[in-house]
Coordinates of C-alpha atoms in Angstrom, one line a residue:
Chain M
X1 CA -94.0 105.0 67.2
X2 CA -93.9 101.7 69.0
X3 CA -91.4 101.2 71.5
X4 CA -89.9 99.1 74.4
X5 CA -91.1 99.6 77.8
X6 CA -89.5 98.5 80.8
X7 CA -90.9 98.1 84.5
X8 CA -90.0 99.0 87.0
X9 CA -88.3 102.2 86.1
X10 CA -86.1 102.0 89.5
X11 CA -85.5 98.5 91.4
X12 CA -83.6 99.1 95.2
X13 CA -83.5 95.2 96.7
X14 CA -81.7 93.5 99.7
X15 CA -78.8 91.5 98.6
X16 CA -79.9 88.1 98.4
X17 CA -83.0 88.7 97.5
X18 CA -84.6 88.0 94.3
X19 CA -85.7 90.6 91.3
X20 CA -87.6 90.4 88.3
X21 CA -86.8 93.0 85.5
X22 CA -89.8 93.2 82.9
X23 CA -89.7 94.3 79.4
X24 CA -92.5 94.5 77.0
X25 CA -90.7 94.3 73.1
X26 CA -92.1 96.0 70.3
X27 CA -94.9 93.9 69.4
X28 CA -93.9 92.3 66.1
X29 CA -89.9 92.0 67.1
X30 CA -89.4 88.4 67.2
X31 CA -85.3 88.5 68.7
X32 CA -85.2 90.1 72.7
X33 CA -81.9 90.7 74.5
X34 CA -80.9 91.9 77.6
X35 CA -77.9 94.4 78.5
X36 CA -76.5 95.8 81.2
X37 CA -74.5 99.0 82.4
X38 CA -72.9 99.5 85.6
X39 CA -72.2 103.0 86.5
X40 CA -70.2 104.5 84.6
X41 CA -68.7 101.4 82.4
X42 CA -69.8 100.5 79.5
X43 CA -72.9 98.5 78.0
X44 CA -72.2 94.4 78.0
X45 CA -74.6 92.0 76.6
X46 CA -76.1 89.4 79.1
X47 CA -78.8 87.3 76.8
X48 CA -80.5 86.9 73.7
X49 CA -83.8 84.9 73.2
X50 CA -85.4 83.8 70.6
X51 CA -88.6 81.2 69.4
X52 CA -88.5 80.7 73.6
X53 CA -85.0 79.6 74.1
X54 CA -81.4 81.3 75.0
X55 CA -79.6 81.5 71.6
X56 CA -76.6 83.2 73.4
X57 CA -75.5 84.3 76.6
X58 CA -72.2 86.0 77.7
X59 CA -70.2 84.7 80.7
X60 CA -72.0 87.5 83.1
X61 CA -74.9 85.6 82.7
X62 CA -74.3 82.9 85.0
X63 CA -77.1 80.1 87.1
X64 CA -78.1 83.4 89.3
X65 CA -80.1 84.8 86.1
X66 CA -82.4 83.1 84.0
X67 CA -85.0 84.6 81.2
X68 CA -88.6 83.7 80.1
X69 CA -91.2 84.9 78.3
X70 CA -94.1 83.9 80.2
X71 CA -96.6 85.2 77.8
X72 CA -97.1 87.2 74.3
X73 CA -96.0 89.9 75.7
X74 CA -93.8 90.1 78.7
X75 CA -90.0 89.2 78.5
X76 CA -88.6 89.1 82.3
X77 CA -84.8 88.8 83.4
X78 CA -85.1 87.2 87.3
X79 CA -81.9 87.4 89.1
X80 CA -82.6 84.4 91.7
X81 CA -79.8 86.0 94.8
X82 CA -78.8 89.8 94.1
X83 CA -75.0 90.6 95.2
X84 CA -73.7 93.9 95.0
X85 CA -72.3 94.1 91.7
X86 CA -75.7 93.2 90.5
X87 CA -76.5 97.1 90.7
X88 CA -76.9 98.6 87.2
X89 CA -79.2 99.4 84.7
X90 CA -80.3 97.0 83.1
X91 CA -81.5 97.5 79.4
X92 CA -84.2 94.9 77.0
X93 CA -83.9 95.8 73.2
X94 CA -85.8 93.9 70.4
X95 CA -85.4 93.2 66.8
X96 CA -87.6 92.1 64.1
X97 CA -84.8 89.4 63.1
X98 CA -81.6 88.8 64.9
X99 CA -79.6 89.7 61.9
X100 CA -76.6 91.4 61.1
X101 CA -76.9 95.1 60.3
X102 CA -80.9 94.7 62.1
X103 CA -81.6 97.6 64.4
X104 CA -81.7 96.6 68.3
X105 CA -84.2 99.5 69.8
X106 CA -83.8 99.7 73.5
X107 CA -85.8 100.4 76.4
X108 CA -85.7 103.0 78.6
X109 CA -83.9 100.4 81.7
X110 CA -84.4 99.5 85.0
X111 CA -82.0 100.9 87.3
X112 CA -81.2 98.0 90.1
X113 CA -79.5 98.8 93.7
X114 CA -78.6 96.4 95.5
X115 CA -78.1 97.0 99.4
Chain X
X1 CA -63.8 89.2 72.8
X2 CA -63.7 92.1 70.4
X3 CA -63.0 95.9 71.5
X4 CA -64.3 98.8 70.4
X5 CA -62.1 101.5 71.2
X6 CA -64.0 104.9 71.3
X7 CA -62.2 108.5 71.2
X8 CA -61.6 111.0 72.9
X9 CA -63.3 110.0 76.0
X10 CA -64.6 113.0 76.7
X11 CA -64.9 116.4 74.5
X12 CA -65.8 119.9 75.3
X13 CA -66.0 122.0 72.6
X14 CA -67.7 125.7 72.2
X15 CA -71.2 125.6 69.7
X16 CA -70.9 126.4 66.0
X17 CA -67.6 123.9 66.4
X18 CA -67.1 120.9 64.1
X19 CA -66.3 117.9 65.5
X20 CA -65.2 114.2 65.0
X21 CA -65.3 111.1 67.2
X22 CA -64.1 107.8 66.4
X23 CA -64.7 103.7 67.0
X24 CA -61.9 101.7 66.4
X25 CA -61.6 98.0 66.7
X26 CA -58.7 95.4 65.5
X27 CA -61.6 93.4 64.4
X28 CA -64.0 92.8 61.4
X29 CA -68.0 93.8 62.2
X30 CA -70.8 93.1 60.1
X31 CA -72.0 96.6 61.0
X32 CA -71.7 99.4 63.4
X33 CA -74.5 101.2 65.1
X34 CA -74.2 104.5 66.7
X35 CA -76.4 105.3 69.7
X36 CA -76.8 108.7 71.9
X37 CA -77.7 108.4 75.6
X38 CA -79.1 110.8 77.9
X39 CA -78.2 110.2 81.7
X40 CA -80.6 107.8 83.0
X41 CA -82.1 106.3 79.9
X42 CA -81.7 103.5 77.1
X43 CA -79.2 104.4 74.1
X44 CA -81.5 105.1 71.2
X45 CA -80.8 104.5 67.7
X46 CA -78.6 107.4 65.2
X47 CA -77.7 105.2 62.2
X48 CA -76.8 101.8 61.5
X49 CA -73.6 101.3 58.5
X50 CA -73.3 97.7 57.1
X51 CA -71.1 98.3 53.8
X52 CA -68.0 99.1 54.1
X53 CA -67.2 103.0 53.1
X54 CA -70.6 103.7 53.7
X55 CA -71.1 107.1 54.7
X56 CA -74.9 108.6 56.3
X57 CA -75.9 111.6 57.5
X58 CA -78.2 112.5 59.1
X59 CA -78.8 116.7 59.4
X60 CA -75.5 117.7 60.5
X61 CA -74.3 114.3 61.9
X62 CA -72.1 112.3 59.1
X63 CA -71.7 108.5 60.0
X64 CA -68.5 106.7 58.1
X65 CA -68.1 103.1 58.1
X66 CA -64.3 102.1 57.0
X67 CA -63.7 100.4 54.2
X68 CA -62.3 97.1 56.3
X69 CA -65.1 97.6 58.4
X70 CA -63.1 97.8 61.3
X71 CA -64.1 101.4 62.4
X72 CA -66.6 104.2 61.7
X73 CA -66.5 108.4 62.5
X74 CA -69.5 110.7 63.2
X75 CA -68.6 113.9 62.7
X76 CA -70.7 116.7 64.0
X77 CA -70.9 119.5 61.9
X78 CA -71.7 123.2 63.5
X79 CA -72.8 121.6 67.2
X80 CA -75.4 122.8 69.3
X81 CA -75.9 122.5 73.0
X82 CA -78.8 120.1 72.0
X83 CA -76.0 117.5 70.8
X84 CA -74.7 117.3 74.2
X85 CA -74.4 113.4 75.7
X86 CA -73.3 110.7 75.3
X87 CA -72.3 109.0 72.1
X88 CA -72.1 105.2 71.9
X89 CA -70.8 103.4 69.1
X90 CA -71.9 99.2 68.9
X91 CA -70.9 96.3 66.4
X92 CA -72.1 93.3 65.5
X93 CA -70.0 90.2 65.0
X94 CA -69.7 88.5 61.9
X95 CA -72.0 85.7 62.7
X96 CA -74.1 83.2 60.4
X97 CA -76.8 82.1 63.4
X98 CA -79.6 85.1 64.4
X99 CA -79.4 86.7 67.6
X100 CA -76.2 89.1 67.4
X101 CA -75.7 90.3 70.4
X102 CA -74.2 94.2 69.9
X103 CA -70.4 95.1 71.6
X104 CA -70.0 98.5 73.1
X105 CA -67.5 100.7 73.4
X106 CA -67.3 102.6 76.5
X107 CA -68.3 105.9 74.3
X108 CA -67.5 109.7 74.1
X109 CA -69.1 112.1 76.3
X110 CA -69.6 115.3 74.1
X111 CA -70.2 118.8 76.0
X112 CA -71.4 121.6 73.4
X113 CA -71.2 125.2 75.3
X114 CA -73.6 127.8 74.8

């Protein structure tokens, strides 16, 4: 059954430095997003791409984060200067269309520390 | 921003026991989604309920989606250890562009004891 993948499974990083999660979508999903989940809180929606381009982004997703696709396959959230409350795990789910009642699967997420 | 409002938080209940947890919101979704996640890992799909009053079920899980669309139930009929975790309930706003981005609740962490 095809699924999302994430890499890498575990991230630990310096604060300031920079991180790239990567996500590889189910391979005819056309909608990506990208969640988050600090410990113990709930899951909050950070981006969702689509044809290339953000279509939304919640506030948390400020100018330190930014989202590409850099080819057919890959789908990468880069955090450009970790802080502390970077650290969660951060989850990429697909769609086939970004429709309402249209199943989001989920990968398996990265879990981020940041030192 | 909408809530979901999950209860109880947590639940610890003996197996063979029925149970019910609920996802309550002040606010209209085009659908609900319930999700189970195991410590460590992504949620992963139980059901999705788009009509209002719809009710799933899926083996001894029974997903109800109210008739304002406003909340939802899965109740967990003679529970087994196995259906320990976490239970996460997400909606979708009522939204005409693509890309729906899903709202959590916070969830309810079930316990079954052998």
């Amino acid at each position: 059954e095809p699924e999302v993948t994430q890499t890498p499974s575990h991230q630990v990083t310096q604060m300031g430095q920079e991180v790239i999660l990567r996500c590889v979508p189910i391979s005819n999903h056309l909608y990506f997003y990208w969640y988050r989940q600090i410990l113990g809180q709930k899951v909050e929606f950070l981006v969702s791409f689509y044809n290339n381009e953000i279509s939304e982004k919640s506030e948390i997703f400020d100018d330190q984060f930014s989202v590409e696709r850099p080819d057919g396959s890959n789908f990468t959230l880069k955090i450009r200067s970790t802080k502390l409350e970077d650290s969660a795990m951060y989850f990429c789910a697909s769609s086939v269309q970004g429709t309402s009642g249209e199943t989001q699967y989920f990968g398996p997420g990265t879990r981020l520390l940041v030192l | 921003t909408q809530l979901l409002e999950q209860s109880p938080q947590f639940l610890s209940i003996q197996e063979g026991e029925n149970l019910t947890v609920y996802c309550n919101s002040s606010s209209v979704f085009s659908s609900l989604q319930w999700y189970r996640q195991e410590p460590g890992e992504g949620p992963v799909l139980l059901v999705t309920v788009v009509t209002g009053g719809e009710v799933k079920k899926l083996k001894r899980l029974t997903f109800q989606f109210g008739d304002a669309r406003k909340d939802s139930s899965l109740h967990i009929t003679a529970a087994q250890p196995g259906d320990t975790g976490l239970y996460l309930c997400a909606g979708i706003r009522p939204q005409n562009s693509g890309n729906t981005p899903l709202v959590f609740g916070k969830g309810t962490r079930l316990s079954v004891i052998a």
